[in-house]
XYZ file of N, CA, C and O in Angstrom:
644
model
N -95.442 58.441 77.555
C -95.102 58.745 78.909
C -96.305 59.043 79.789
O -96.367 58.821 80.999
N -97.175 59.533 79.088
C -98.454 60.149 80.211
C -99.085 59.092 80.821
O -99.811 59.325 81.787
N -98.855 57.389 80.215
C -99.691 56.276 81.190
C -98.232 55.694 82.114
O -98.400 54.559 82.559
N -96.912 56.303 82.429
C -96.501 55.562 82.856
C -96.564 55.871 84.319
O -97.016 56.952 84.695
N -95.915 54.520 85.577
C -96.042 54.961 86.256
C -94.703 55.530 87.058
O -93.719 55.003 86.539
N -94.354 56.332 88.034
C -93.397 56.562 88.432
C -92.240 55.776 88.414
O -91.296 56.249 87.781
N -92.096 54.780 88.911
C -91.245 53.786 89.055
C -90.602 53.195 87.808
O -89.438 52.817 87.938
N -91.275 53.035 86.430
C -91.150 52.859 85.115
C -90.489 54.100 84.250
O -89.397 54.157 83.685
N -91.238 54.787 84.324
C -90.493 56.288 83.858
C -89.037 56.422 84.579
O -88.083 56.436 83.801
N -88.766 56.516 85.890
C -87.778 56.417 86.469
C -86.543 55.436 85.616
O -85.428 55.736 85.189
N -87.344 54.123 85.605
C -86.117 53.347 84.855
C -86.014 53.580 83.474
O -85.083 53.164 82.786
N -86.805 54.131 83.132
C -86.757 54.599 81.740
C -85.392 55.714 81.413
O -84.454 55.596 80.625
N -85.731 56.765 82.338
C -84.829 57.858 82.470
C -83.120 57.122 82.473
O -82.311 57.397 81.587
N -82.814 56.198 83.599
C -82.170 56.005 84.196
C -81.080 55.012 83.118
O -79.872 54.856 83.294
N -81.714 54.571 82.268
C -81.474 53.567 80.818
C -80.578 54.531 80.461
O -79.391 54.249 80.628
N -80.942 55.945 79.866
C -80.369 56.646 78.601
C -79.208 56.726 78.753
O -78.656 57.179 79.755
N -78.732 56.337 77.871
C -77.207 56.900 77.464
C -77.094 57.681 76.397
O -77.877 57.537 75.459
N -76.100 58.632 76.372
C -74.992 58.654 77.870
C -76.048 58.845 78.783
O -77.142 59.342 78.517
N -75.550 58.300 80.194
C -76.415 58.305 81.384
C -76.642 59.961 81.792
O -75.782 60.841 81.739
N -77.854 60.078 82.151
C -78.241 61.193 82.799
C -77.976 61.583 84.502
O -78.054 60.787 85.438
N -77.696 62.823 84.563
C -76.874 63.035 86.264
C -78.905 62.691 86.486
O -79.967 62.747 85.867
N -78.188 62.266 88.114
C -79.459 61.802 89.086
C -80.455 62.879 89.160
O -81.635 62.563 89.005
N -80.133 64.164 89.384
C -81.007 65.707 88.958
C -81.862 65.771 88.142
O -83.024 66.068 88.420
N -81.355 65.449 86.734
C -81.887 65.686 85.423
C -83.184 64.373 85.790
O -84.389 64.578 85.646
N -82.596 63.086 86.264
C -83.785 62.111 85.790
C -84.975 62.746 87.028
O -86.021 63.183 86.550
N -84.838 62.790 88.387
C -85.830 63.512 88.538
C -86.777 64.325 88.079
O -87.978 64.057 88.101
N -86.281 65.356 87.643
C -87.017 65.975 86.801
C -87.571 65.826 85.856
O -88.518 66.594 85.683
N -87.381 65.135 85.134
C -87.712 64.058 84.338
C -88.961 63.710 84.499
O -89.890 64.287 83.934
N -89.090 62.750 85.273
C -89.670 61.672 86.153
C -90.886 62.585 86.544
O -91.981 62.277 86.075
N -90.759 64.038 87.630
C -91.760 64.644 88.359
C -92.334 65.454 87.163
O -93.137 66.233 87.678
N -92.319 65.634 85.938
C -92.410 66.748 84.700
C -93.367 65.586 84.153
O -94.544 65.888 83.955
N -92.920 64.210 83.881
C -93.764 63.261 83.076
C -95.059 63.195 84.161
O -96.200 63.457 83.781
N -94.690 62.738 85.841
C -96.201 63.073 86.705
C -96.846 63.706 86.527
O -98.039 63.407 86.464
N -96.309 65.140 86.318
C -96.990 66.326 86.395
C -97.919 66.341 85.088
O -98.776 67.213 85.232
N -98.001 65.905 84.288
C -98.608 66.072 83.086
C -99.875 64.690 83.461
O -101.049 64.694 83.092
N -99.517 64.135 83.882
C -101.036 62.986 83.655
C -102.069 64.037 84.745
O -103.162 63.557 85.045
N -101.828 64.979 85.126
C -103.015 65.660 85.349
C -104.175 65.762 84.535
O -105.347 65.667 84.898
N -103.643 66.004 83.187
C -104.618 65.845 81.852
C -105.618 65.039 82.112
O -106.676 65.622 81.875
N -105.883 63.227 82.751
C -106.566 62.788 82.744
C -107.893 63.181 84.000
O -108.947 62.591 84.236
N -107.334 64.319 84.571
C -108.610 64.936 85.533
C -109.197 66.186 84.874
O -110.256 66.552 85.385
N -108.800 66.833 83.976
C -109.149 68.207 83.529
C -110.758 68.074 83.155
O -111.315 67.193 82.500
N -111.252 69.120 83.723
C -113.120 69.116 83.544
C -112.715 70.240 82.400
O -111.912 71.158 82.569
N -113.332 69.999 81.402
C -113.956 68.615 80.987
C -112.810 68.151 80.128
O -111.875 68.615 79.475
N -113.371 66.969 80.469
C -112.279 65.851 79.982
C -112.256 65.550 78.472
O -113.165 65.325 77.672
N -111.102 65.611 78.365
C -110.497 65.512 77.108
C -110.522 63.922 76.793
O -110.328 62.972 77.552
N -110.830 63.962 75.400
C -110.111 62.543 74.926
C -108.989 62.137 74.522
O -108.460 62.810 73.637
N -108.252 60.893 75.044
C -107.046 61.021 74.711
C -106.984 59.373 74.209
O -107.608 58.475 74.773
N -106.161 59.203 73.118
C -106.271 57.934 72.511
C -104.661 57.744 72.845
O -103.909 58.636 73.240
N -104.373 56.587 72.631
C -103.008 55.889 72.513
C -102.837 54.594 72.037
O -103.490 53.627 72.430
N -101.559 54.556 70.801
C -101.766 53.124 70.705
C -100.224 52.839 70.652
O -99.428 53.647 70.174
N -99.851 51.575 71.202
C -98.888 51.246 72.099
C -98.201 49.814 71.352
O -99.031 48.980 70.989
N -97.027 49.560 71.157
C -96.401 48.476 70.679
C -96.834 47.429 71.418
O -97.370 47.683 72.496
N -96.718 46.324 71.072
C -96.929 45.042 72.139
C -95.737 45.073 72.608
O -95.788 45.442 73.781
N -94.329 44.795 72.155
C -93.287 44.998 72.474
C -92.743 45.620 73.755
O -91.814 45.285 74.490
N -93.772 46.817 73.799
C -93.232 47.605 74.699
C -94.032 46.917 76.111
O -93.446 46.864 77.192
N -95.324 46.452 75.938
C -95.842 45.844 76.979
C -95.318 44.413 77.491
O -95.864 43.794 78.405
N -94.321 44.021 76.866
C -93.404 42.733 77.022
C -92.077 43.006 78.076
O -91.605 42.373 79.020
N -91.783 44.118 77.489
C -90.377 44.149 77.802
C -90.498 44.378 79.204
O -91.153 45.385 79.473
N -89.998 43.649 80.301
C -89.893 43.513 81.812
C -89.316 45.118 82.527
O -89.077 45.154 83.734
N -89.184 46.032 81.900
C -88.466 46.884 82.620
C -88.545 47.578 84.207
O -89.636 47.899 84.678
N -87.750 47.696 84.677
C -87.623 47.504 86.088
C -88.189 46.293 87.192
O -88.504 46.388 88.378
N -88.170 45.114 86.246
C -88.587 43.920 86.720
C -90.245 43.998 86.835
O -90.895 44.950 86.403
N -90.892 42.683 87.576
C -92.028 41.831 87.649
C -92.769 43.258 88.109
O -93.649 43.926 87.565
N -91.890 43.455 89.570
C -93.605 44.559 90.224
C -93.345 45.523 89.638
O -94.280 46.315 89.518
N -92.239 45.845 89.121
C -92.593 47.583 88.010
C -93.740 47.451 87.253
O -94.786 48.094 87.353
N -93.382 46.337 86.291
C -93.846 45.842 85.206
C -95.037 45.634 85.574
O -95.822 46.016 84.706
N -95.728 45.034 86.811
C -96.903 44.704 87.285
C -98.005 46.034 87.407
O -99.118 46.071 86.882
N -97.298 47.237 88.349
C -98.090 48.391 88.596
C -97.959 49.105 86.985
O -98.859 49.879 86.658
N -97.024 48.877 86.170
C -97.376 49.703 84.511
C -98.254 48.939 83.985
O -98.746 49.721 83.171
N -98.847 47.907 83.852
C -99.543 47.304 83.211
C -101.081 47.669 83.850
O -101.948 47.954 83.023
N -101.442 47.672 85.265
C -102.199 48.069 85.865
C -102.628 49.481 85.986
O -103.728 49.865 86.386
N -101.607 50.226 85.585
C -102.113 51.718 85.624
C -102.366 51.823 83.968
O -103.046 52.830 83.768
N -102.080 51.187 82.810
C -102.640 50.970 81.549
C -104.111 50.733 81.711
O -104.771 51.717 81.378
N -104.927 49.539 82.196
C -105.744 49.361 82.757
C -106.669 49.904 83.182
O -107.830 49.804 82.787
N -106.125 50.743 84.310
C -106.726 51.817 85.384
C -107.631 52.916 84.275
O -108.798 53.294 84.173
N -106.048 53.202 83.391
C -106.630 54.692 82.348
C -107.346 53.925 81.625
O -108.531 54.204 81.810
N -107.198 53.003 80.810
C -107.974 52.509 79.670
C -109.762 52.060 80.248
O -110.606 52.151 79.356
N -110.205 51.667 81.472
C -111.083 51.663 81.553
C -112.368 53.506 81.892
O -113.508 53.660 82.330
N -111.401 54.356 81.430
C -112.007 55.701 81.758
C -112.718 55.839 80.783
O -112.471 55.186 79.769
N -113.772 56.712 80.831
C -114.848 56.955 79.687
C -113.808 57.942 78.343
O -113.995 57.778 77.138
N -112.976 58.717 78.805
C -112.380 59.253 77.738
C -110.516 59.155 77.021
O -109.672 59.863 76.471
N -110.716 57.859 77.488
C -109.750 57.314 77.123
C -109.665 56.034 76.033
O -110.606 55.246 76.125
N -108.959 55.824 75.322
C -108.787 54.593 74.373
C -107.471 54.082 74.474
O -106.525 54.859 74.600
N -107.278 52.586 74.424
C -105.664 52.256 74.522
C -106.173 51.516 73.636
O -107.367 51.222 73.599
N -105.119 51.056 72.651
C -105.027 50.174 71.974
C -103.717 49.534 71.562
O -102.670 50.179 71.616
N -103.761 48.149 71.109
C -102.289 47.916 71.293
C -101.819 47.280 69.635
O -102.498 46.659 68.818
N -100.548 47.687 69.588
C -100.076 47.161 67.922
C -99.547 46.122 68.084
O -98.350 46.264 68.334
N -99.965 44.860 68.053
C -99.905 43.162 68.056
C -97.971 43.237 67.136
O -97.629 44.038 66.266
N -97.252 42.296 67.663
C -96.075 42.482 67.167
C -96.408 41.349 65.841
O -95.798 41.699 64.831
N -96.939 40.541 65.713
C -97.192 39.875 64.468
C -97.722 40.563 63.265
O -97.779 39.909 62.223
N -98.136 41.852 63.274
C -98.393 42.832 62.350
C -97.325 42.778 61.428
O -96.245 42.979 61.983
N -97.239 42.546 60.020
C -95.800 42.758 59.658
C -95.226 43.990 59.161
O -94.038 44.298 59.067
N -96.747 44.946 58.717
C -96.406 46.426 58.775
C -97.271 47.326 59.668
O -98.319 46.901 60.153
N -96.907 48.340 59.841
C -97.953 49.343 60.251
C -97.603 50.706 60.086
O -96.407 50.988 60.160
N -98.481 51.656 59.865
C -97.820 53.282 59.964
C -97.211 53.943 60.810
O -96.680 55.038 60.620
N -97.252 53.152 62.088
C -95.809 53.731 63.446
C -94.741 53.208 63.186
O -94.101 52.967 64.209
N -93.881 52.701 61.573
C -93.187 52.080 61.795
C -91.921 53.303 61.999
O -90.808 52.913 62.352
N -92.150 54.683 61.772
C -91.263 55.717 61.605
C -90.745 55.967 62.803
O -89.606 56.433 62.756
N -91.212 55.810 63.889
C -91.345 56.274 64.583
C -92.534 56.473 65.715
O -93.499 55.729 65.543
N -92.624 57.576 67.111
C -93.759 57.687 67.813
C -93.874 58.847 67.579
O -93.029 59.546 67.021
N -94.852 59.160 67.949
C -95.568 60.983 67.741
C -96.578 61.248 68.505
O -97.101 60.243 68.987
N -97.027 62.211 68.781
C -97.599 62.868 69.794
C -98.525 63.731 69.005
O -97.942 64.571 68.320
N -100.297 63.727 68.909
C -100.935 64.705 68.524
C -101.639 65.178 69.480
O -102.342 64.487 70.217
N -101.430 67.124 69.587
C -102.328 67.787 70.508
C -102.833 68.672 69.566
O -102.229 69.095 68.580
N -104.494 69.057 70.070
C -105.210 70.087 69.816
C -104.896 71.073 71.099
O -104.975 70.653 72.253
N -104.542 72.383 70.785
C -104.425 73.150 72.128
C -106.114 73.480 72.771
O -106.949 72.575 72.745
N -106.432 74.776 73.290
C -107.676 75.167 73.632
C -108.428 75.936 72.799
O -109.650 76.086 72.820
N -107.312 76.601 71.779
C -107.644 77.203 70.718
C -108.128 76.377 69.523
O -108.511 77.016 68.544
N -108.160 75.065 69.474
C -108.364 74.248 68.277
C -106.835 74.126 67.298
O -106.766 73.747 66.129
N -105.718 74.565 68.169
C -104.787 74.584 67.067
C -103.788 73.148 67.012
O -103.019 72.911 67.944
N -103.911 72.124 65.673
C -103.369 71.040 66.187
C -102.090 71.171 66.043
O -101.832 71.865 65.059
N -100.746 70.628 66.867
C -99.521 70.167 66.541
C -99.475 68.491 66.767
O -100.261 67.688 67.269
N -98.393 68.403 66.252
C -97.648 66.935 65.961
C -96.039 67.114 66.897
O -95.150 67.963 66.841
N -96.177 66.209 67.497
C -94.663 66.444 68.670
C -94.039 64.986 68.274
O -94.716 63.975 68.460
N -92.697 64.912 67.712
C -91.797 63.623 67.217
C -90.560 64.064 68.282
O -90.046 65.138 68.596
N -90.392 62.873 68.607
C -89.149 62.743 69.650
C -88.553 61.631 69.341
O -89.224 60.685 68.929
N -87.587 61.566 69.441
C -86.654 60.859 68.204
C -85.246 61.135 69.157
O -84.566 62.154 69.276
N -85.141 60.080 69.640
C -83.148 60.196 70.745
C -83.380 61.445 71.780
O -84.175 61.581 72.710
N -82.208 62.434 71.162
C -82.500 63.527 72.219
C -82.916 64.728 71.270
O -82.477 65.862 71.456
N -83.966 64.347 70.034
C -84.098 65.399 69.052
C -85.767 65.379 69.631
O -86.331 64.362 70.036
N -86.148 66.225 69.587
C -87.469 66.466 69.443
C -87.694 67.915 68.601
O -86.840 68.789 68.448
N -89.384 67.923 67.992
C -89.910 69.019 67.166
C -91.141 68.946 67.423
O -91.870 67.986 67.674
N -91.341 70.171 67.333
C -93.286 70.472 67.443
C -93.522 71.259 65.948
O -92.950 72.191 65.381
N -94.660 70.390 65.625
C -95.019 70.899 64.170
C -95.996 71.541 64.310
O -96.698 71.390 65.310
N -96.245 72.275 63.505
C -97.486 73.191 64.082
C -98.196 73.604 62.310
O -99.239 74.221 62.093
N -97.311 73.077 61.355
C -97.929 73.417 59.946
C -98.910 72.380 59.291
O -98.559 71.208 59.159
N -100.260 72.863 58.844
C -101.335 72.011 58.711
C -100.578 70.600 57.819
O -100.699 69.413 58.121
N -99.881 71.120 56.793
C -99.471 69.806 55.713
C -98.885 68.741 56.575
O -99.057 67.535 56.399
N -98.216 69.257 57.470
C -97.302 68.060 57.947
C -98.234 67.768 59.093
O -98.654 66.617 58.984
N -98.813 68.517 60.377
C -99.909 67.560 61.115
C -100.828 67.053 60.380
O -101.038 65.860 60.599
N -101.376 67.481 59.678
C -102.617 66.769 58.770
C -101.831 65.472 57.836
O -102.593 64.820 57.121
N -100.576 65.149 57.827
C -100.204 63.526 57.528
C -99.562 62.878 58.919
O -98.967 61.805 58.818
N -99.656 63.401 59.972
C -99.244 62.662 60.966
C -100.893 61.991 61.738
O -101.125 60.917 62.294
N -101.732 63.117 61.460
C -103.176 62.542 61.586
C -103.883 61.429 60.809
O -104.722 60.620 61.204
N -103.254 61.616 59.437
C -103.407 60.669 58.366
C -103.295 59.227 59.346
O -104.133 58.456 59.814
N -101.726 59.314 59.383
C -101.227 58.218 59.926
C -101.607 57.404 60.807
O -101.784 56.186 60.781
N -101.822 58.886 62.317
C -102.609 57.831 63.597
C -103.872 57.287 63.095
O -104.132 56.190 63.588
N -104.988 57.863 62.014
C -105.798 56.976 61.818
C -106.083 55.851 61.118
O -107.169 55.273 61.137
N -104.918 55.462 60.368
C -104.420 54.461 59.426
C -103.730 53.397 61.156
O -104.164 52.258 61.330
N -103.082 53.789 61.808
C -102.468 53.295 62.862
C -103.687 52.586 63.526
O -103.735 51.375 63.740
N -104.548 53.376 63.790
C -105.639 52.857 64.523
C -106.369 51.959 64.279
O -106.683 51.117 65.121
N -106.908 51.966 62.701
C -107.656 50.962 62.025
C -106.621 49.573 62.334
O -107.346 48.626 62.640
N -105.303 49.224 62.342
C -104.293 48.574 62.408
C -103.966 47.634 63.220
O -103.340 46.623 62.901
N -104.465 47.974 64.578
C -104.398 47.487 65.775
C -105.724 47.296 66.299
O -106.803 47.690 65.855
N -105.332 46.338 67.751
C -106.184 45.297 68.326
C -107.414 46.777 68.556
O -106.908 47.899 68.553
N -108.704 46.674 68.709
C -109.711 47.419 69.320
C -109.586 47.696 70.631
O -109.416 46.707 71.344
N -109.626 48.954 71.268
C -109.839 48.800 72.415
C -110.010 47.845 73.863
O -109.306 47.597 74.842
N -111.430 47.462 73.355
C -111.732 46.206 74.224
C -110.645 44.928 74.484
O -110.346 44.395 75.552
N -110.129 44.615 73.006
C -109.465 43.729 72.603
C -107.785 43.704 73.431
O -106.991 42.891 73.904
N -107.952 45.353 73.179
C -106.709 45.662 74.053
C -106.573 46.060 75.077
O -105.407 46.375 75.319
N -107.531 46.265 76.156
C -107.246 46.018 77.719
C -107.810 44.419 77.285
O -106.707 44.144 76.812
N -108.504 43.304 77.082
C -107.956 41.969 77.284
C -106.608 41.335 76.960
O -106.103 40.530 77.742
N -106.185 41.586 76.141
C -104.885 41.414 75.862
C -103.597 41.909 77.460
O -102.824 41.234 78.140
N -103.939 43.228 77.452
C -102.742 44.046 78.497
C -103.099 43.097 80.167
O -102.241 42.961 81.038
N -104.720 42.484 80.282
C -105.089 42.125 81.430
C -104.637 40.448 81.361
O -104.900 39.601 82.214
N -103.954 40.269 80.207
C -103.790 38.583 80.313
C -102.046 38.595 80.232
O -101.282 37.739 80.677
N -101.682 39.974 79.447
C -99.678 39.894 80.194
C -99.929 40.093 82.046
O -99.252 39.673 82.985
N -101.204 40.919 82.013
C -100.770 40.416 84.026
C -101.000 39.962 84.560
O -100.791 40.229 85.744
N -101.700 38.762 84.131
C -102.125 37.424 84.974
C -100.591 36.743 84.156
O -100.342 35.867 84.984
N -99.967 36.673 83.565
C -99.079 35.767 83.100
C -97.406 36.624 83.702
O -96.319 36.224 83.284
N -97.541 37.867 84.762
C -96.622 38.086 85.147
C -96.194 36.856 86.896
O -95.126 36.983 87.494
């Protein structure tokens, strides 16, 4: 959620079923904004992500949604402390196949693992279980296209939108 852009998140929200009252997706929507603040915080944090191809396919909220999400991928991925990378759907396995997950270090150095899963979510906060979800993203990472590889890739779905 933190690279999407308004308009995408919106239709994102707006998908779930059972459908969400118009209230809830707002909030939603201004809660997911509110958080890409992260990418201004002095000093800047690194933040990696690696992203289905799938998901960069799928047209949601049509051409110009689809156009400004692909471009604000872009936007972040060319920042000095950022990495995107993307998981090629011809992969026939990979370690995100469980699922997505979320790793934060707080300010304290303390890491959790955040799984969201339908309308279940959990924050892990016990070393055994973040320390194999870390396992994972770096098994994930080795897995997928490189960086570079993957803003060329994300910059040639938007010349082909």
């Amino acid at each position: 959620g933190l690279l999407q852009v308004e308009e995408y998140a919106r239709v994102v929200f707006e998908m779930w079923r059972p459908l969400l009252p118009e209230d809830t997706v707002n909030q939603r929507v201004a809660a997911r904004l509110a958080r890409q603040e992260l990418f201004s915080r002095t000093p800047m944090p690194t933040i990696s992500f690696v992203i289905e191809e799938s998901t960069l396919r799928r047209p949601l909220g049509g051409s110009a949604v689809m156009r400004a999400q692909l471009e604000q991928i872009l936007l972040y991925g060319h920042q000095r402390n950022v990495e995107i990378q993307v998981m090629p759907t011809d992969r026939r396995q990979h370690a995100g196949m469980g699922g997505p997950f979320t790793l934060l270090e707080t300010g304290k150095a303390q890491r959790i693992a955040y799984v969201e899963v339908n309308e279940h979510s959990h924050l892990y906060s016990e070393r055994p279980v973040v320390r194999g979800y870390e396992e994972r993203y770096g098994i994930l990472r080795a897995q997928g296209l490189t960086p570079s590889e993957s803003l060329a890739f994300v910059q040639k779905l938007l010349g082909d939108l």
